[in-house]
Short mmCIF file of C-alpha atoms in Angstrom, two decimals:
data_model
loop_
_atom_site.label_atom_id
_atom_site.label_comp_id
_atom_site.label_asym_id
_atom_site.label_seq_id
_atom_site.Cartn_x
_atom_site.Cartn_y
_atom_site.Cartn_z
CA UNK G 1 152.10 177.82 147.56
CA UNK G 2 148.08 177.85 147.40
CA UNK G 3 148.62 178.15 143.48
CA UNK G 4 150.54 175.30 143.14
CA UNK G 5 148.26 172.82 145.49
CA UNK G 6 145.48 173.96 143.51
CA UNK G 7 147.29 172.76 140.07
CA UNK G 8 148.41 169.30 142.14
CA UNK G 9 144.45 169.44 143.11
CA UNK G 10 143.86 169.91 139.29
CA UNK G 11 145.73 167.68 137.99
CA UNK G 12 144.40 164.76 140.51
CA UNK G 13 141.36 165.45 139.57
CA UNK G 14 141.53 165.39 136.04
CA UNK G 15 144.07 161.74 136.66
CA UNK G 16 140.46 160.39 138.34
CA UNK G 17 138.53 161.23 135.68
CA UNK G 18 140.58 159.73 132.73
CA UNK G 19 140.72 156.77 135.09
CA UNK G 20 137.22 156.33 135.38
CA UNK G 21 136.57 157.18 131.80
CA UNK G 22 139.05 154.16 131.04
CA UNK G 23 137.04 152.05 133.21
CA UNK G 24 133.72 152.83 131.77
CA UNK G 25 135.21 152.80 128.17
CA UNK G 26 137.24 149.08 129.28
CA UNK G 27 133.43 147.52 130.53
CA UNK G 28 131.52 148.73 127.18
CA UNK G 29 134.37 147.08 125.69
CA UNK G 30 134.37 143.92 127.21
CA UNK G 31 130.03 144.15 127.14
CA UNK G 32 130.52 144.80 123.54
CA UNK G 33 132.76 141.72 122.56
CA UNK G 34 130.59 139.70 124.72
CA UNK G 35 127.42 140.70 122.81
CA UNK G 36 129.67 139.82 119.75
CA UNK G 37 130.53 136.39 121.07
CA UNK G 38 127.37 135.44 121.72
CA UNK G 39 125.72 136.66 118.64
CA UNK G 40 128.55 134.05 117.17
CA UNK G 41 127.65 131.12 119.55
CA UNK G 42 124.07 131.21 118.43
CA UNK G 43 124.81 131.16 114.96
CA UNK G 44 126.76 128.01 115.67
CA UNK G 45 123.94 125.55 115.01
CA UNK G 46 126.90 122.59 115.71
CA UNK G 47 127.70 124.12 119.08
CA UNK G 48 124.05 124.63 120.34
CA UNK G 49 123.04 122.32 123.55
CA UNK G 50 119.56 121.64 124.18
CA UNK G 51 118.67 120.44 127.80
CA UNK G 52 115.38 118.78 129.14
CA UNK G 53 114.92 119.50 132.61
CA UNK G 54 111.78 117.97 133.06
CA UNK G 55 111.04 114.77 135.26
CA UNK G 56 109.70 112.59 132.16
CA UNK G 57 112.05 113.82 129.94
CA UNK G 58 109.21 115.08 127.73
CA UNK G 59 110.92 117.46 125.75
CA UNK G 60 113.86 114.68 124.64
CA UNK G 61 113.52 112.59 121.25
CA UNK G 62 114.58 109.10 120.78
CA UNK G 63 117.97 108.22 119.95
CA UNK G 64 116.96 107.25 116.62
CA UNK G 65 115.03 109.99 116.19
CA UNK G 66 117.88 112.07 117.23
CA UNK G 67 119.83 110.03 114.59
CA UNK G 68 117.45 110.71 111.93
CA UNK G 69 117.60 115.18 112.33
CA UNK G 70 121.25 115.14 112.70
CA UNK G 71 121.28 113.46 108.82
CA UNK G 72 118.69 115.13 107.36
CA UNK G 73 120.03 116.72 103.96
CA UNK G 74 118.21 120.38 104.24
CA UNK G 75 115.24 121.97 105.39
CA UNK G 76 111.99 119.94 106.12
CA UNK G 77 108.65 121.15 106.36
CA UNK G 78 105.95 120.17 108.68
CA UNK G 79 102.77 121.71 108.00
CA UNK G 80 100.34 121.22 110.71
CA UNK G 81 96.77 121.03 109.25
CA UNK G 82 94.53 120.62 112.79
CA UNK G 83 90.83 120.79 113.13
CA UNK G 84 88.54 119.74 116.35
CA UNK G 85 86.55 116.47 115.75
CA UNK G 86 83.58 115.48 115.93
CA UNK G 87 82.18 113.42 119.29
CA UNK G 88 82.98 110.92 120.38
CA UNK G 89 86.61 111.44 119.23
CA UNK G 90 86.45 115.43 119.89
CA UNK G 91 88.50 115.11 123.36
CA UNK G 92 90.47 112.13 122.83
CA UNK G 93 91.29 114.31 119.45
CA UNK G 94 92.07 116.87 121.15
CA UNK G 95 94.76 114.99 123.61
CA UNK G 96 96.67 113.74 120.63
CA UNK G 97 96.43 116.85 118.56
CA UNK G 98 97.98 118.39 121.47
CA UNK G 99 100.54 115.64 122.14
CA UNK G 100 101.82 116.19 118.72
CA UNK G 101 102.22 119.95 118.77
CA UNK G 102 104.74 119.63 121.95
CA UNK G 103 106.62 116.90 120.13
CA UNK G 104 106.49 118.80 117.10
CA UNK G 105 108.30 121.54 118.41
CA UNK G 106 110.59 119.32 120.78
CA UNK G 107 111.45 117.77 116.98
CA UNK G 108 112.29 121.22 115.65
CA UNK G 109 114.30 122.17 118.57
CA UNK G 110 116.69 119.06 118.39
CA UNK G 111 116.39 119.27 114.42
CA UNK G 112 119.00 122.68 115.15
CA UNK G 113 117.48 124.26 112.11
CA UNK G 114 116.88 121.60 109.92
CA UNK G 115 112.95 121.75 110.10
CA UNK G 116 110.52 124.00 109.69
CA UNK G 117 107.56 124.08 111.61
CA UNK G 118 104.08 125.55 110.91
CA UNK G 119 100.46 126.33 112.08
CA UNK G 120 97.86 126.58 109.55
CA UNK G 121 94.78 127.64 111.33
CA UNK G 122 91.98 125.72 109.35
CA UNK G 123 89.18 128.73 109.79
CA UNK G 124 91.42 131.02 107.35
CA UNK G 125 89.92 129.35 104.47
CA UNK G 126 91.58 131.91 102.03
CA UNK G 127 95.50 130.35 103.96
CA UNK G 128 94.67 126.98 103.80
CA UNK G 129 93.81 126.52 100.62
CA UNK G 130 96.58 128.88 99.43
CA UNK G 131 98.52 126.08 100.95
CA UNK G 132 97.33 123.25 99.87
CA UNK G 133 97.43 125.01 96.47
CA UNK G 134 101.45 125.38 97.05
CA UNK G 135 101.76 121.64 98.14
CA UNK G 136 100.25 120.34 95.46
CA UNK G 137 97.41 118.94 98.21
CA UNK G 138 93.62 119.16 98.21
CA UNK G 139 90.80 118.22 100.63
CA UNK G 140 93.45 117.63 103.53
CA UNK G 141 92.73 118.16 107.39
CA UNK G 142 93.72 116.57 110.54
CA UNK G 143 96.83 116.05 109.60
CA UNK G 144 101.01 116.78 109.54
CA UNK G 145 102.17 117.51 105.88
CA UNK G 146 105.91 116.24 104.91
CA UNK G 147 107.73 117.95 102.77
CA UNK G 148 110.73 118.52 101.21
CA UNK G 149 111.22 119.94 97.93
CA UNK G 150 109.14 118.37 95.61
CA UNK G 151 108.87 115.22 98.05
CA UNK G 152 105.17 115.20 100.15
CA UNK G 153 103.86 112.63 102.86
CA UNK G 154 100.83 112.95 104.76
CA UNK G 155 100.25 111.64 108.37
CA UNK G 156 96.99 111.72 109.03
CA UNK G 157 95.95 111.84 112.82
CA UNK G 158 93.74 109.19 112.97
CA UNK G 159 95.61 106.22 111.85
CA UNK G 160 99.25 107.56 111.59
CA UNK G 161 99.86 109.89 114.58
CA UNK G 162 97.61 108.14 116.81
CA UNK G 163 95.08 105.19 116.68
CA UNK G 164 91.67 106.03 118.31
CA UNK G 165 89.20 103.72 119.66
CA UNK G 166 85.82 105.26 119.49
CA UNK G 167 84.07 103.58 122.61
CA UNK G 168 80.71 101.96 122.20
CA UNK G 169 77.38 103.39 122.73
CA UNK G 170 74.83 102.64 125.52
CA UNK G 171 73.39 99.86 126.75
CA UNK G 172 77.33 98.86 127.07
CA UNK G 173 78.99 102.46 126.96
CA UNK G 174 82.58 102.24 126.52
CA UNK G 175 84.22 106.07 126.17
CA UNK G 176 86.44 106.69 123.55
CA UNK G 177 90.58 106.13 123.90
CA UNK G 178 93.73 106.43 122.63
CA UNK G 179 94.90 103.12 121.41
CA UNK G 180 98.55 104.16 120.29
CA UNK G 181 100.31 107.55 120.33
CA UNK G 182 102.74 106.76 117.67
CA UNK G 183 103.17 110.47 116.27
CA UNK G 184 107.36 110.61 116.32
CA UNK G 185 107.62 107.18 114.98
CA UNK G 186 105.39 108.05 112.10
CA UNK G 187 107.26 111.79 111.83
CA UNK G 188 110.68 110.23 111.55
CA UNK G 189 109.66 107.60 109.00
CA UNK G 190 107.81 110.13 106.57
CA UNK G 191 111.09 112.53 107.10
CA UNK G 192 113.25 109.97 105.59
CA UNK G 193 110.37 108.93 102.41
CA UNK G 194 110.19 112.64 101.34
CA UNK G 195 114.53 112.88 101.90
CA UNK G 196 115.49 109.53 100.84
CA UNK G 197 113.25 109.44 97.67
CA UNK G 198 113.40 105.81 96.77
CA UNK G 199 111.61 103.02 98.43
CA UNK G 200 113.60 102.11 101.81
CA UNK G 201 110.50 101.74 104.45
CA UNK G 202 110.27 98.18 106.06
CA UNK G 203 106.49 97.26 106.59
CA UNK G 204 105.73 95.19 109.89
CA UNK G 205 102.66 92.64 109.38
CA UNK G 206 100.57 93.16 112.34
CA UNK G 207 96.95 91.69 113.46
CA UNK G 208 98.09 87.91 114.11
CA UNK G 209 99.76 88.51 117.69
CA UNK G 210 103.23 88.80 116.35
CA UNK G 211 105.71 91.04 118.20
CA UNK G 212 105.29 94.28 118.91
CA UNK G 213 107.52 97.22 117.58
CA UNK G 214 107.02 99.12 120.74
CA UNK G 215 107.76 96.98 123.29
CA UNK G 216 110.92 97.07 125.34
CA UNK G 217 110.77 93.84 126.56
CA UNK G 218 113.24 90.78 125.88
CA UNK G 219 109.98 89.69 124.02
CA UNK G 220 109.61 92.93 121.72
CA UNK G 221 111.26 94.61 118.53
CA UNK G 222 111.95 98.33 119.98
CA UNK G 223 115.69 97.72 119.16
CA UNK G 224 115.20 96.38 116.28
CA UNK G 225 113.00 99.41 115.74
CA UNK G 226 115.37 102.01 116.75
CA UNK G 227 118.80 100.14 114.71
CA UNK G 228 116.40 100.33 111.55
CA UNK G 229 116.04 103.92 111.93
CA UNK G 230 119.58 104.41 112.78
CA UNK G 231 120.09 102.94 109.89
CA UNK G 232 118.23 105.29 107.82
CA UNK G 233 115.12 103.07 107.02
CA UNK G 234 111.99 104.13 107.30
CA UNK G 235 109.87 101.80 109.79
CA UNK G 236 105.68 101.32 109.10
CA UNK G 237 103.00 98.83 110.32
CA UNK G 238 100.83 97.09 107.55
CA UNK G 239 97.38 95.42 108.41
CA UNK G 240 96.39 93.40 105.44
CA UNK G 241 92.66 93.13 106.96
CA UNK G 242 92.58 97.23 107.31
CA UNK G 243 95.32 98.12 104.72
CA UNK G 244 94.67 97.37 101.41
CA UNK G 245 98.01 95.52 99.52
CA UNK G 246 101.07 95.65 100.31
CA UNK G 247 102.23 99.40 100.04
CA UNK G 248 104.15 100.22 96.78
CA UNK G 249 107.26 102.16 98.96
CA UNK G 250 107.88 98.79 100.78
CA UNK G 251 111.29 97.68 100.47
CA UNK G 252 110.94 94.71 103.08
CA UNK G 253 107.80 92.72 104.14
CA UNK G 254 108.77 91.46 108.39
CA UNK G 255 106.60 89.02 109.54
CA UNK G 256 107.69 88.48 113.12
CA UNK G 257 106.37 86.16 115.66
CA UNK G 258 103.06 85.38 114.69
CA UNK G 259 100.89 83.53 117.02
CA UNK G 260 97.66 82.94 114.27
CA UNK G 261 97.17 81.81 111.32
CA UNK G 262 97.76 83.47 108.20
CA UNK G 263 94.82 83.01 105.65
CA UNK G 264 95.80 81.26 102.16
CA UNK G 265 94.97 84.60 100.38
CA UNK G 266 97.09 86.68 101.98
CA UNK G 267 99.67 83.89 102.02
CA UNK G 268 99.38 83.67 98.14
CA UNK G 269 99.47 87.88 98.15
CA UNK G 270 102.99 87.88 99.68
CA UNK G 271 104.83 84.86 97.73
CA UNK G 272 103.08 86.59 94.78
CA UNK G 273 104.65 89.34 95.81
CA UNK G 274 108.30 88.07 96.75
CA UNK G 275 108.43 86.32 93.72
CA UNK G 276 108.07 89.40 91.25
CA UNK G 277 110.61 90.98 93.79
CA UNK G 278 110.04 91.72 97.48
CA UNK G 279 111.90 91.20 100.22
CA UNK G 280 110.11 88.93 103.23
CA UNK G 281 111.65 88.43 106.75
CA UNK G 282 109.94 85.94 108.97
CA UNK G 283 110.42 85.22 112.26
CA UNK G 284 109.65 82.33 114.82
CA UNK G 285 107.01 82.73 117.62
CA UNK G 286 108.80 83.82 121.34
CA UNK G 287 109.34 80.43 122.93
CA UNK G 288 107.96 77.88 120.12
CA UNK G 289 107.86 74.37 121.78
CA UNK G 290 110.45 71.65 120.28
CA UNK G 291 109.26 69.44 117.69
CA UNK G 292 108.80 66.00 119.16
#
């Protein structure tokens, strides 16, 4: 009799251990194919989600923007060339160089692979110039660098990323500021020159009071801004008093809402211009008086 319960005992025993076992082995299993499945999910660029859980929604692009990386054709570069500057701009440099590193990596982020970001650290001489050598660039600093394959733009921070005022000195001290942080605008518009290769960039004439791209107002062109990006046309400002001529890539001269006058020169620079080919929109002042 005590044989036998010791082989039932045995037996028992050795049923609770192949039970466990099949446990353990059934939970590495199921850890395993889960490792598996998410190893698959993340190279699923297409079924990625990207959430921005902060109050401003700082880490979201624009719409258009948005637009713009879903459609780009392959890999773009953005080469980050960054340097401190000298006073008085050195802090409100600083501000905008750092404003454009956060959206330069929200941009990669929503790109889901389709740009490549990086950091050239301007005090490795030897790197930089190794760089510049590969893009075809020399003498270039504070700025992004477009690229994409044989295709370059450069943004430069002053002017293109950001426009600086640089104060006034004493007896009237007036510290420097930033005038316009423009950085993803200008981003987006030199992604689709270096992809898009032919000239497709509208030019907005500003300096005589006309509308303004970025306002949101009934009384401003962000949605006409945004539906020309959408569209896949690059948007830019031109300032015939600070600009030079009208920019060879311009496929479309907007003159919108102008509240001064135009001076006959540049007036005979852009029919010059639309007659050996360009393309001029004008618009109407907001709220021009009737004729009486």
């Amino acid at each position: 009799m005590r044989a036998g319960a010791e082989k039932g005992g045995a037996r028992q025993s050795m049923g609770q251990r192949l039970w466990i076992a099949s446990r353990v082995g059934l939970t590495m299993g199921l850890a395993l194919v889960a490792v598996l499945l998410i190893n698959w999910l993340a190279a699923r660029p297409d079924l990625r989600v990207r959430m921005d859980w902060t109050a401003t929604g700082q880490n979201t692009v624009g719409e258009a923007s948005a637009s713009v990386l879903e459609r780009l054709p392959g890999t773009v570069t953005l080469d980050v060339f960054f340097r401190p500057e000298d006073p008085p701009l050195n802090q409100v440099a600083a501000i905008a160089q750092d404003r454009t590193l956060r959206l330069l990596r929200t941009l990669r982020d929503a790109s889901l692979d389709r740009i490549d970001l990086r950091h050239n650290d301007v005090r490795d001489t030897a790197a930089i110039n190794q760089r510049l050598v590969e893009l075809r660039l020399r003498g270039f600093e504070n700025c992004v660098v477009v690229s994409y394959g044989e295709q370059r733009e450069v943004v430069a921070l002053n002017g293109g990323l950001a426009v600086f005022d640089p104060g006034a000195p004493p007896p009237n001290p007036r510290p420097a500021r930033i005038v316009e942080f423009s950085a993803e605008r200008a981003l987006i518009s030199a992604m689709l020159k270096v992809t898009r290769g032919a000239a497709r960039e509208v030019y907005f004439v500003v300096g005589f009071g006309e509308l303004k791209l970025d306002d949101k107002t009934n009384r401003g062109l962000s949605a006409l801004d945004r539906q020309l990006a959408e569209d896949g046309l690059g948007v830019s400002r031109w300032n015939p008093l600070t600009d030079g001529p009208i920019p060879e890539d311009c496929a479309c001269l907007s003159l919108i809402g102008p509240t001064d006058a135009l001076s006959d020169g540049l007036l005979d620079a852009i029919e010059v211009w639309v007659r050996s080919g360009g393309r001029l929109v004008l618009g109407p002042p907001p709220e021009t008086p009737a004729l009486k």
